[in-house]
Short mmCIF file of C-alpha atoms and ligand atoms in Angstrom, two decimals:
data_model
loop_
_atom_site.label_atom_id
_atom_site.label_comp_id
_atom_site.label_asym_id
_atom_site.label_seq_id
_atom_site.Cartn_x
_atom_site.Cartn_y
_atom_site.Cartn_z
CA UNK A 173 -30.23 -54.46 -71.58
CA UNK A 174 -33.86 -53.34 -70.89
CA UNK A 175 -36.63 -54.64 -74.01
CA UNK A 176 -39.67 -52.14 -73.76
CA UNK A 177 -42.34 -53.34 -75.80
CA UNK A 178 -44.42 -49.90 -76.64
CA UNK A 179 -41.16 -48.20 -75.73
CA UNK A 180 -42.44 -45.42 -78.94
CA UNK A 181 -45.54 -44.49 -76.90
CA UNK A 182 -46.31 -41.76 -74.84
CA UNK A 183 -45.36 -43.36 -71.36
CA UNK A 184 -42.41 -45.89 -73.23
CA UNK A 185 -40.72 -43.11 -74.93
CA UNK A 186 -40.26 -41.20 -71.47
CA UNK A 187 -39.79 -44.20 -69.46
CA UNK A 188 -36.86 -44.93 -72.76
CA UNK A 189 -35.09 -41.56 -71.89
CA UNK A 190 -34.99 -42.22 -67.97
CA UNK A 191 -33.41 -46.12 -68.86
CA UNK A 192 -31.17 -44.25 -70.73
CA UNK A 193 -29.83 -41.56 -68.67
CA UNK A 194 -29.60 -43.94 -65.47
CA UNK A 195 -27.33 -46.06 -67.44
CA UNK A 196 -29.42 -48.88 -68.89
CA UNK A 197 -28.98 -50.29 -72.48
CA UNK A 198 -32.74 -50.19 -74.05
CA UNK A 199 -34.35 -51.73 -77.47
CA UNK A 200 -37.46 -50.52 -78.29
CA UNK A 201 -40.42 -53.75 -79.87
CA UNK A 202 -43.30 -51.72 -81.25
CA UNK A 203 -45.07 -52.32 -84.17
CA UNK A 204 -46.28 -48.28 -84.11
CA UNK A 205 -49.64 -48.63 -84.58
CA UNK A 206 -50.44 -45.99 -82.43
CA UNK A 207 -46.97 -44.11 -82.74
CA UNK A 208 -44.25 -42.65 -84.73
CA UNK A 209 -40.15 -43.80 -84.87
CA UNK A 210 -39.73 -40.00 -84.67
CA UNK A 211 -40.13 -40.29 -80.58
CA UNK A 212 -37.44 -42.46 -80.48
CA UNK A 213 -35.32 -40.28 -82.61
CA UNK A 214 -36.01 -37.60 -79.89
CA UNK A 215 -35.59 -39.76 -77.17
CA UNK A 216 -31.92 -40.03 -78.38
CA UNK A 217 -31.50 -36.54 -78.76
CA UNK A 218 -32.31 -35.93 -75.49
CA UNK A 219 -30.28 -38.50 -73.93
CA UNK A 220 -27.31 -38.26 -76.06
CA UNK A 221 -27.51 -41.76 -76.10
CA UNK A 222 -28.44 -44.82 -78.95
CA UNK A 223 -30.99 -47.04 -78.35
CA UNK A 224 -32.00 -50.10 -80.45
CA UNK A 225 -35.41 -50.60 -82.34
CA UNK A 226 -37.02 -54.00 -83.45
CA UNK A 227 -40.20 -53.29 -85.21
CA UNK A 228 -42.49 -56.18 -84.31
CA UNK A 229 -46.07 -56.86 -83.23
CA UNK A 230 -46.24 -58.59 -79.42
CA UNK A 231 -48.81 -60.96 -80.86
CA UNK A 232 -45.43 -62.56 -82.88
CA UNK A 233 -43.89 -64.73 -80.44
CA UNK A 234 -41.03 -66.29 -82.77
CA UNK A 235 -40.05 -62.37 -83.44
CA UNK A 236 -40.02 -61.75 -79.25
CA UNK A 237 -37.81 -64.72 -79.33
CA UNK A 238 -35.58 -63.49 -81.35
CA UNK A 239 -36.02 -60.09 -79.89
CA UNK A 240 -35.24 -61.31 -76.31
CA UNK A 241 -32.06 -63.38 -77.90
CA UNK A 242 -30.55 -60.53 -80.14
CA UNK A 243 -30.64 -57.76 -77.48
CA UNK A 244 -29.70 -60.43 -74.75
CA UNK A 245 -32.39 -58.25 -72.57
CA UNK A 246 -32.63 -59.35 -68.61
CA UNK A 247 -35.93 -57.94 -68.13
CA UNK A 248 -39.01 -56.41 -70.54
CA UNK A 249 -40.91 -53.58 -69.38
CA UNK A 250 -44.27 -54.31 -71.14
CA UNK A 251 -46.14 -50.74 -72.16
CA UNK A 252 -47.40 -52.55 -75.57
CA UNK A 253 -51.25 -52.95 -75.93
CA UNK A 254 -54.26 -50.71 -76.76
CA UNK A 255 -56.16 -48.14 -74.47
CA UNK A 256 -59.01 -46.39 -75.73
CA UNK A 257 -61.99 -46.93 -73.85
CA UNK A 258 -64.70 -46.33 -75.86
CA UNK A 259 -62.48 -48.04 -79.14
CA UNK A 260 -62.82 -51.09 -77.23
CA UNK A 261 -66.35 -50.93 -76.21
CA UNK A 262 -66.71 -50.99 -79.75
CA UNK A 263 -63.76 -53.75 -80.89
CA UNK A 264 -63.82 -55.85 -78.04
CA UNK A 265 -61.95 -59.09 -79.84
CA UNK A 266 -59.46 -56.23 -81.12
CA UNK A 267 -58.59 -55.33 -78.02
CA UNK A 268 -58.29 -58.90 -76.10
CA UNK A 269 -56.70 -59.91 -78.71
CA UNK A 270 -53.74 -57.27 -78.90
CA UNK A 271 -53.65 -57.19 -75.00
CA UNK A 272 -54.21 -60.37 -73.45
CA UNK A 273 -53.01 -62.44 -76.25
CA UNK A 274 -50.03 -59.97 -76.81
CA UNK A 275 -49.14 -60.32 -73.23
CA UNK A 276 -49.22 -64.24 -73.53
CA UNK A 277 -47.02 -64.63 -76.51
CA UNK A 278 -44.55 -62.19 -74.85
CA UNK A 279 -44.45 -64.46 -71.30
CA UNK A 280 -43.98 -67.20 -73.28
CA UNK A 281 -41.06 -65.74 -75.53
CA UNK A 282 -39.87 -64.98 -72.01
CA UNK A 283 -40.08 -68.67 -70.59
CA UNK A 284 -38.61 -70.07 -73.57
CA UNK A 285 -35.66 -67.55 -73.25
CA UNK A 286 -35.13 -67.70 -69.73
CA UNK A 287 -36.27 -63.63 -69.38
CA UNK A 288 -38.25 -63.72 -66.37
CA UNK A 289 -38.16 -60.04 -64.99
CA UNK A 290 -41.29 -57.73 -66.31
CA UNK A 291 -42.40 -54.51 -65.33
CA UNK A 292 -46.33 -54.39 -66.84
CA UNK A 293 -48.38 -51.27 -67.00
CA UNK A 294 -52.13 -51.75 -65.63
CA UNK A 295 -54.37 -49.28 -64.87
CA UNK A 296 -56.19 -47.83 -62.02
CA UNK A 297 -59.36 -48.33 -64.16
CA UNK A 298 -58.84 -52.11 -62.64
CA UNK A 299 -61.01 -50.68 -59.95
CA UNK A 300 -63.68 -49.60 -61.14
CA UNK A 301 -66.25 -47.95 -59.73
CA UNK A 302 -64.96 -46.45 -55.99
CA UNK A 303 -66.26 -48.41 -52.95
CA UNK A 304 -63.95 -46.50 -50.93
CA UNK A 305 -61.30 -43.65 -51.87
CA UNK A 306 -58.56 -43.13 -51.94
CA UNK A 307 -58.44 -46.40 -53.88
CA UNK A 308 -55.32 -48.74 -51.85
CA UNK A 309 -54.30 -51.90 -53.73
CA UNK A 310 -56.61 -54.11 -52.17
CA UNK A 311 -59.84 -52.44 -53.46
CA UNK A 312 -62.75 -54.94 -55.09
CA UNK A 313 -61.81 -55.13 -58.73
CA UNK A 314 -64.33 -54.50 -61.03
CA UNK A 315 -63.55 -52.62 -64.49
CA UNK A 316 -66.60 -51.46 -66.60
CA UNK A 317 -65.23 -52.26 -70.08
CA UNK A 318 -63.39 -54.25 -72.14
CA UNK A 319 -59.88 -52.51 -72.19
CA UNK A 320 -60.17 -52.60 -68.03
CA UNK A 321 -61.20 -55.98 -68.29
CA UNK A 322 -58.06 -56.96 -70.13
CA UNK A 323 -56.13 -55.71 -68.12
CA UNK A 324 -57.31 -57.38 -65.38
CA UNK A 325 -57.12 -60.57 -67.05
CA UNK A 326 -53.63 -60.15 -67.95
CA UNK A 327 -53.07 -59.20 -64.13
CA UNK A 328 -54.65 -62.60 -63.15
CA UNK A 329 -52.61 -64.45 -66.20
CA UNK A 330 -49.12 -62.92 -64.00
CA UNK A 331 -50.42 -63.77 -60.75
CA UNK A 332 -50.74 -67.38 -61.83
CA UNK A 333 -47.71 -67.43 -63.78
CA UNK A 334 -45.37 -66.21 -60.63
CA UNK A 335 -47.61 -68.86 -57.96
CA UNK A 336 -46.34 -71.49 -60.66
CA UNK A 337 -42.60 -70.52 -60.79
CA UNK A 338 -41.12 -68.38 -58.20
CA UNK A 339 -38.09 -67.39 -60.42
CA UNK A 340 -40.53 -64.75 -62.19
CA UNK A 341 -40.05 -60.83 -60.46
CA UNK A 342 -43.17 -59.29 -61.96
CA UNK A 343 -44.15 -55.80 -60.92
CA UNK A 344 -47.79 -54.49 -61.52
CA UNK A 345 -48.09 -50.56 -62.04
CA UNK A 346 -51.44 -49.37 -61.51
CA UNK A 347 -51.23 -46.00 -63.26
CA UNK A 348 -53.65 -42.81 -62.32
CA UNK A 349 -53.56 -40.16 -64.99
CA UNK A 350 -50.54 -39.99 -66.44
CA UNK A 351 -50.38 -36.00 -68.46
CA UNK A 352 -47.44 -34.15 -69.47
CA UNK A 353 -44.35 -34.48 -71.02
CA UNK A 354 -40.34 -34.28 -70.99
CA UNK A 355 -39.57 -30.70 -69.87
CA UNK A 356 -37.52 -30.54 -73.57
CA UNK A 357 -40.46 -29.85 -75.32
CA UNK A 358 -38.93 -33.02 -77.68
CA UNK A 359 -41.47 -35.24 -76.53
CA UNK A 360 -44.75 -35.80 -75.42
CA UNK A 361 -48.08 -37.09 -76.10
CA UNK A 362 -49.26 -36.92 -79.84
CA UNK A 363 -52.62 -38.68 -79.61
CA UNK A 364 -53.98 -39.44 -83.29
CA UNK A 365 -57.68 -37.99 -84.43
CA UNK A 366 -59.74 -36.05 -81.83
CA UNK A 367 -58.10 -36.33 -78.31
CA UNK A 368 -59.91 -38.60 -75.86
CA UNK A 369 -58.46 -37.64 -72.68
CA UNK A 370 -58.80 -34.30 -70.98
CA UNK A 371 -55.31 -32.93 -70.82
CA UNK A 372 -54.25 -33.40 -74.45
CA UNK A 373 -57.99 -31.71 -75.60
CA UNK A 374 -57.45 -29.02 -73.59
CA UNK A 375 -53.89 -28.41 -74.76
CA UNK A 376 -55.20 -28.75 -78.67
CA UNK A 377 -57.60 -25.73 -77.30
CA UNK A 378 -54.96 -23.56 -76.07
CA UNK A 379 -52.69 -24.15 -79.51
CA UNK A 380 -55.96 -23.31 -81.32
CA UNK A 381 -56.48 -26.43 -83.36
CA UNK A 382 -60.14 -26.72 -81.48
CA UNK A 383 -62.23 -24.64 -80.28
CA UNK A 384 -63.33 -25.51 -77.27
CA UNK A 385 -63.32 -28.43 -74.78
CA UNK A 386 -66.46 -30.16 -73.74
CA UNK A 387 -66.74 -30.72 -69.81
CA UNK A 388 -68.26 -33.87 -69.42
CA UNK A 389 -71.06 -33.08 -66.83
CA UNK A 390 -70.96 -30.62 -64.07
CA UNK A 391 -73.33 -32.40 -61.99
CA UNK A 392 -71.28 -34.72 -60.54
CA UNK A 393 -70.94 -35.12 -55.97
CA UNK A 394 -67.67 -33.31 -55.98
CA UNK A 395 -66.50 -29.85 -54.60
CA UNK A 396 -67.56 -27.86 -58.64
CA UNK A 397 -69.31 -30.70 -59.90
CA UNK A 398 -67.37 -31.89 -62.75
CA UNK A 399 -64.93 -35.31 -62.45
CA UNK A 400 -61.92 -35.53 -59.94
CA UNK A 401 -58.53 -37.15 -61.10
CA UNK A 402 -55.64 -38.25 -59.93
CA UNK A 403 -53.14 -37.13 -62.64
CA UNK A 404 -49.54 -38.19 -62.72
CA UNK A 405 -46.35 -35.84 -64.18
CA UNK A 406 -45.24 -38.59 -67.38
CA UNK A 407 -41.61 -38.34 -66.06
CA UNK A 408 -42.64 -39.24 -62.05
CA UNK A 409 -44.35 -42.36 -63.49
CA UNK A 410 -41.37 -43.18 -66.51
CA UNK A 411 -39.24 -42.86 -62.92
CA UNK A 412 -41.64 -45.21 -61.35
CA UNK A 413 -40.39 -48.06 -63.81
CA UNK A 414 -37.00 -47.51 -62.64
CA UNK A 415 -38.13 -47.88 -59.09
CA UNK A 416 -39.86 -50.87 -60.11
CA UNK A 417 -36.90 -52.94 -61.91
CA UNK A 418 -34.94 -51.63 -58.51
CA UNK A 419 -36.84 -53.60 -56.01
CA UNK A 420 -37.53 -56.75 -58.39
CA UNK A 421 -33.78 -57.06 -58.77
CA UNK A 422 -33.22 -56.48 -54.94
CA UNK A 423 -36.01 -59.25 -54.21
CA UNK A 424 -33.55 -61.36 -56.45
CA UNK A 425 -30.64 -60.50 -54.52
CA UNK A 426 -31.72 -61.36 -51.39
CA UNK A 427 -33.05 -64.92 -53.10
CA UNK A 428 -36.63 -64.11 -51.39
CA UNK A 429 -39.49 -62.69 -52.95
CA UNK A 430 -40.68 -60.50 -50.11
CA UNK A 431 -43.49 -59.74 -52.09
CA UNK A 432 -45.38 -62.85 -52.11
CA UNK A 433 -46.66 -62.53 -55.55
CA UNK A 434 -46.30 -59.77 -58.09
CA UNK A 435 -45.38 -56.09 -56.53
CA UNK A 436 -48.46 -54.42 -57.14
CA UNK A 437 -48.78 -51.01 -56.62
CA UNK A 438 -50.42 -47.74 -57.56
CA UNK A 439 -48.32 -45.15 -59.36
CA UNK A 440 -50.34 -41.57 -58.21
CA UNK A 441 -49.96 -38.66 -56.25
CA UNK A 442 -52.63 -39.07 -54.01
CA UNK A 443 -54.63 -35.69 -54.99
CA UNK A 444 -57.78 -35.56 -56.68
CA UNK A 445 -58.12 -32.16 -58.97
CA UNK A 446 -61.22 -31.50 -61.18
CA UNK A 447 -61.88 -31.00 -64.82
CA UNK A 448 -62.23 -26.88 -63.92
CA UNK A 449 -59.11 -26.97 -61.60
CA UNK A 450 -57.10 -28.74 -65.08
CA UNK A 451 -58.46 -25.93 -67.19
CA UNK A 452 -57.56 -22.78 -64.73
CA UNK A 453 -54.02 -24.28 -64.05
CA UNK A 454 -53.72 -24.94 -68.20
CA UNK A 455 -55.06 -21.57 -68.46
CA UNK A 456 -52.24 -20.12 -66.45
CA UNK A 457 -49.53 -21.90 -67.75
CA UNK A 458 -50.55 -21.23 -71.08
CA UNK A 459 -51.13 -17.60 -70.66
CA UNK A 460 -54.52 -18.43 -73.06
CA UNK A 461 -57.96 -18.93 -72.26
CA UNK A 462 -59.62 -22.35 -72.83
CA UNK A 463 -63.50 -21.88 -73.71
CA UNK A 464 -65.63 -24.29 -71.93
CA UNK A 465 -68.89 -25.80 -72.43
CA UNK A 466 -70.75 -27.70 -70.46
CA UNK A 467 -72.06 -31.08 -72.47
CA UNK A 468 -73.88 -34.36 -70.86
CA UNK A 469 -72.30 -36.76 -68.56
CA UNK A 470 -69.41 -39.38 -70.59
CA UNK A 471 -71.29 -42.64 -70.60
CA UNK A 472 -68.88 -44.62 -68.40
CA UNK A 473 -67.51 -41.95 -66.43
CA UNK A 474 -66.63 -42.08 -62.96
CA UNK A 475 -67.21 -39.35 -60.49
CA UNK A 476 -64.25 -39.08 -58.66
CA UNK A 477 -61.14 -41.25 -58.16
CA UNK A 478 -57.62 -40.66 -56.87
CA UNK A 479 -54.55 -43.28 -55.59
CA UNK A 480 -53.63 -44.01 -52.04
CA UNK A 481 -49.71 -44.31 -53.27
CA UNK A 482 -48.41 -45.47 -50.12
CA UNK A 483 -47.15 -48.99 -51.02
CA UNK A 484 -45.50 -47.56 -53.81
CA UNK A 485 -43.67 -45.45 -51.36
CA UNK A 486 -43.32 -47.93 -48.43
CA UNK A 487 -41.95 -51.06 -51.24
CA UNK A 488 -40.78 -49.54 -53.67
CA UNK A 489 -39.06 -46.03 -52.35
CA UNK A 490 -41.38 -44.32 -55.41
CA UNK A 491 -43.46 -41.04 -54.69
CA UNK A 492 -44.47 -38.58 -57.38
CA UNK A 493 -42.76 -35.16 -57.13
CA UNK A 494 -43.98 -33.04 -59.75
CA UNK A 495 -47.41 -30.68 -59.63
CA UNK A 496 -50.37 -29.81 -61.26
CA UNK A 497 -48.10 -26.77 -62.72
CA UNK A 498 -45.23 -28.48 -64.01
CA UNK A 499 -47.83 -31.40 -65.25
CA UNK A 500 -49.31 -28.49 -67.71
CA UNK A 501 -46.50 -26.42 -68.05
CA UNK A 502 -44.47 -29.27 -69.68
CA UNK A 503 -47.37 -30.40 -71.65
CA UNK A 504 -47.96 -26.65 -73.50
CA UNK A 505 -44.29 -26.61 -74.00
CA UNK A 506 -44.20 -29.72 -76.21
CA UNK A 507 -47.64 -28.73 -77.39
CA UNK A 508 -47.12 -25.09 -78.66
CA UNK A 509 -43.78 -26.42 -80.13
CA UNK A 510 -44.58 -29.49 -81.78
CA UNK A 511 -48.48 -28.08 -82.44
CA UNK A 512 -49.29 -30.92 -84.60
CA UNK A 513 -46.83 -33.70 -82.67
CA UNK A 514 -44.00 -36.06 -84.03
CA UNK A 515 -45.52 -34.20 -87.73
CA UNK A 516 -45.03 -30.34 -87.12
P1 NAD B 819 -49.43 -45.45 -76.48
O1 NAD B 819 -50.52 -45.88 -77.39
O2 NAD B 819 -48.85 -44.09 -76.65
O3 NAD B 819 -48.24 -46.51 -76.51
C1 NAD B 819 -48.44 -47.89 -76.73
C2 NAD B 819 -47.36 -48.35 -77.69
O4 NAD B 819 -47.52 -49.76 -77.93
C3 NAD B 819 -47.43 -47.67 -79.07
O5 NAD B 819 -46.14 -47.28 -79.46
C4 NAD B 819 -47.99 -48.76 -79.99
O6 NAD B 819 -47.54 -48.60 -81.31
C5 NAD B 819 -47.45 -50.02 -79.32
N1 NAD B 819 -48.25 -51.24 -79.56
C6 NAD B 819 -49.58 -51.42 -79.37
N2 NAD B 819 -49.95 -52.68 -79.67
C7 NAD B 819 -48.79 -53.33 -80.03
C8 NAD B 819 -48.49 -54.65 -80.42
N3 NAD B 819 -49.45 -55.58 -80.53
N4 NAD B 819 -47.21 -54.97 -80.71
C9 NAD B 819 -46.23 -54.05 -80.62
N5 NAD B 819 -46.45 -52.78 -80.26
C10 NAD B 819 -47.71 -52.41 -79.96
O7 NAD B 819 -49.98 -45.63 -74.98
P2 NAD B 819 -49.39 -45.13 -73.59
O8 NAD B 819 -50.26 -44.03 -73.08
O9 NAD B 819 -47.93 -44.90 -73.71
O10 NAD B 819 -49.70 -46.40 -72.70
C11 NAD B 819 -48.73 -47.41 -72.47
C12 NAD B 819 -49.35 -48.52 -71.66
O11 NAD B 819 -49.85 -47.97 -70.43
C13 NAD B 819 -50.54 -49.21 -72.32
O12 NAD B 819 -50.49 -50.59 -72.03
C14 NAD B 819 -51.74 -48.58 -71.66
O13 NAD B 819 -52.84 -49.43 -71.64
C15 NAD B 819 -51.21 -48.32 -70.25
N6 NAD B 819 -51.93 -47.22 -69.57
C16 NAD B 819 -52.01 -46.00 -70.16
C17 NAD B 819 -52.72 -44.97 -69.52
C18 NAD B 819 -52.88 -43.62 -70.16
O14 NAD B 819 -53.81 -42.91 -69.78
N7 NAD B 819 -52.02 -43.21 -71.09
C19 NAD B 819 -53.31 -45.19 -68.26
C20 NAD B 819 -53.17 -46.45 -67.67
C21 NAD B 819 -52.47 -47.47 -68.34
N1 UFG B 820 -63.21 -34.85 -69.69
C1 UFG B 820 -63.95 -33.79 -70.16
N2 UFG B 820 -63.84 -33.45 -71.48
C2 UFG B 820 -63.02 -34.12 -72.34
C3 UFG B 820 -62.26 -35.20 -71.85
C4 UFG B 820 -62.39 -35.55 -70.52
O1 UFG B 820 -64.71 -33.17 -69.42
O2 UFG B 820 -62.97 -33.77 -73.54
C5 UFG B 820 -63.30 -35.21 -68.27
C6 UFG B 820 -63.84 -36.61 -68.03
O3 UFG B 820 -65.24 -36.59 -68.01
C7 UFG B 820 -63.20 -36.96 -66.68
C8 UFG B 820 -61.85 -36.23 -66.73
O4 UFG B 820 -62.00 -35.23 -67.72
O5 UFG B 820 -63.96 -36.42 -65.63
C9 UFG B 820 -60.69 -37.14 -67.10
O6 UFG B 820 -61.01 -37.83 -68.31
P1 UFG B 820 -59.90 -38.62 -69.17
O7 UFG B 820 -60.60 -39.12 -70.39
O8 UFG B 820 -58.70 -37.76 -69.36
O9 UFG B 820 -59.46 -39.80 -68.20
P2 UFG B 820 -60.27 -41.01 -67.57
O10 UFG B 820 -60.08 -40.93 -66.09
O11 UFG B 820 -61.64 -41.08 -68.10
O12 UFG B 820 -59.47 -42.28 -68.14
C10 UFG B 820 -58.05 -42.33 -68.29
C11 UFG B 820 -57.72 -43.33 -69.39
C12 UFG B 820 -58.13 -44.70 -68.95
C13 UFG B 820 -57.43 -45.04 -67.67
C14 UFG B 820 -57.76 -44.02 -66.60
C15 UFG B 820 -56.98 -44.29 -65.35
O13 UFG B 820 -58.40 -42.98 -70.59
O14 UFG B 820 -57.71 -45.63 -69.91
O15 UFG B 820 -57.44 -42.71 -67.09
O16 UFG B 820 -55.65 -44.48 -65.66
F1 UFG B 820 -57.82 -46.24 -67.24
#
């Protein structure tokens, strides 16, 4: 039995339906305040398959503690927290709180219990600002605001947990971009109020709920001048966490943690495409055109930044496998059947 904290999110309801169809018993801890028990609903039609569902808030650690008893879970994959960038400019206690303090209640619930295997999702904005790309796992790092800066501080709090007791297998996934959705069309990302990332904007465009998307800048170093990403297909990275639980539990077996420390890795493909690249391959798949117009640079926004995923590769036997194409395909197919998400 697999607890995912967050498992009704975007990346936890995905990362549910892989569990599920790779054999894996799952129960679901969110306290949906940025989702809706209608993915998990879908995440059983898809698989066929029951899962379980605590509703619960992380920052509760007698209700992970009973969590972690009922479902008798052997390792948490931890998607729970907040991740709007500019929300926690804005909220910054908000967001340490939920995160940070959220992720400390749930180690502890996992001490006390005896739980000590935990797949966490970072980001790559743990980086920050590119000294050298394609950004490897032993770049500087340096977020620029608060939501990357808890997640580096939870990163640290694991690092210092495992030093102190070697029984813990933690792996760290640094995730690019992660866009798209299950190739059902059942699922996908349903982002509340105006979309802040570029994929799910653009696909609101093409449906015809906006109007049209706002590049950020198109004065930017790169080959057209607007900002280079490394985006990841949702179900390569869900398959990532699979990967992940694989090579903590084969670190176990062989009573050695080759890893010396957490496994850290990057989960991207590797390729860098830019804001106009997103919108001509949306463009095709959607068979609709996506006006553009060109608005000032995104305070905070980074040129250009894409994953060297190697290590992910070399430790972990993970490498992404699906394209630009099939990252927007999949995404207008949930989007122009489920045009207003979970509610259509
Ligand atoms: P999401 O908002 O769709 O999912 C997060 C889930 O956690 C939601 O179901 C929400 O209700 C739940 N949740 C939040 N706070 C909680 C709490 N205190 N207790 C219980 N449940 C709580 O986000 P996502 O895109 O699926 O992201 C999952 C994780 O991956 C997050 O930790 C996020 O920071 C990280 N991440 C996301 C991206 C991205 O671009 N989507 C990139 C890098 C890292
Ligand atoms: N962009 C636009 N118009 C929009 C939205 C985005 O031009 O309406 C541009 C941005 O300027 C940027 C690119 O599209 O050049 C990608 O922007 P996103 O907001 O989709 O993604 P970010 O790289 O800014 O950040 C996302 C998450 C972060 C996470 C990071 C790496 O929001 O939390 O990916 O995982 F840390």
């Amino acid at each position: 039995m697999i607890l995912v904290t967050g498992g009704a999110g975007y990346i936890g309801s995905h990362t549910c339906v892989e569990l599920l169809n790779a054999g894996f018993n799952v129960t679901v801890f969110d306290n949906f305040c940025n989702s809706n028990p209608e993915a998990l609903a879908r995440v059983e039609q898809i698989t066929g398959k029951k899962l379980e569902l605590i509703q619960g808030d992380c920052r509760d650690r007698a209700a992970l503690v009973a969590a972690l008893k009922q479902s008798q879970a052997i390792a948490v994959i931890h998607f729970a927290g907040l991740k709007a960038v500019g929300e926690s400019v804005e909220q910054p206690l908000w967001y340490y709180d939920n995160n940070v303090v959220g992720t400390l209640r749930l180690l502890e619930a996992m001490q006390e219990c005896s739980v000590k295997t935990l797949v966490f999702s970072s980001s790559a904005t743990v980086y920050g600002d590119p000294v050298q790309l394609p950004l490897t796992e032993n770049h500087p790092l340096s977020p620029t605001s608060p939501y990357g800066r808890s997640k580096l501080m939870i990163e640290e709090i694991l690092r210092d947990l495992q030093h102190s007791d070697h029984s813990f297998r933690i792996s760290i996934l640094r995730y690019f971009n992660p866009v798209g959705a299950h190739p059902s069309g059942l699922i996908g990302e349903d982002p509340q109020g105006v979309p802040n990332n570029l994929m799910p904007f653009v696909a609101q465009v093409a449906v015809g709920r906006r109007e049209a998307l706002n590049v950020w800048g198109n004065d930017y170093p790169t080959p057209d001048g607007t900002g280079v990403r490394d985006y990841i297909h949702v179900v390569d990275l869900a398959l990532g966490h699979l990967k992940a639980l694989e090579a903590l539990k084969a670190s176990q077996d062989a009573q050695a943690n080759k890893y010396a420390g957490c496994l850290t890795v990057n989960l991207g493909t590797g390729r860098g495409y830019s804001v106009l690249d997103v919108v001509h391959a949306y463009e095709q798949a959607s068979k609709r055109s996506i006006p553009c117009q060109i608005a000032p640079r995104r305070s905070g926004d980074i040129a250009c930044f894409y994953a060297d995923p190697g290590r992910a590769f070399e430790l972990m036997g993970w490498q992404a496998k699906l394209g630009l194409e099939e990252m927007c395909a999949s995404s207008w197919h949930w989007q122009s059947t489920n045009p207003k998400g979970y509610q259509s």
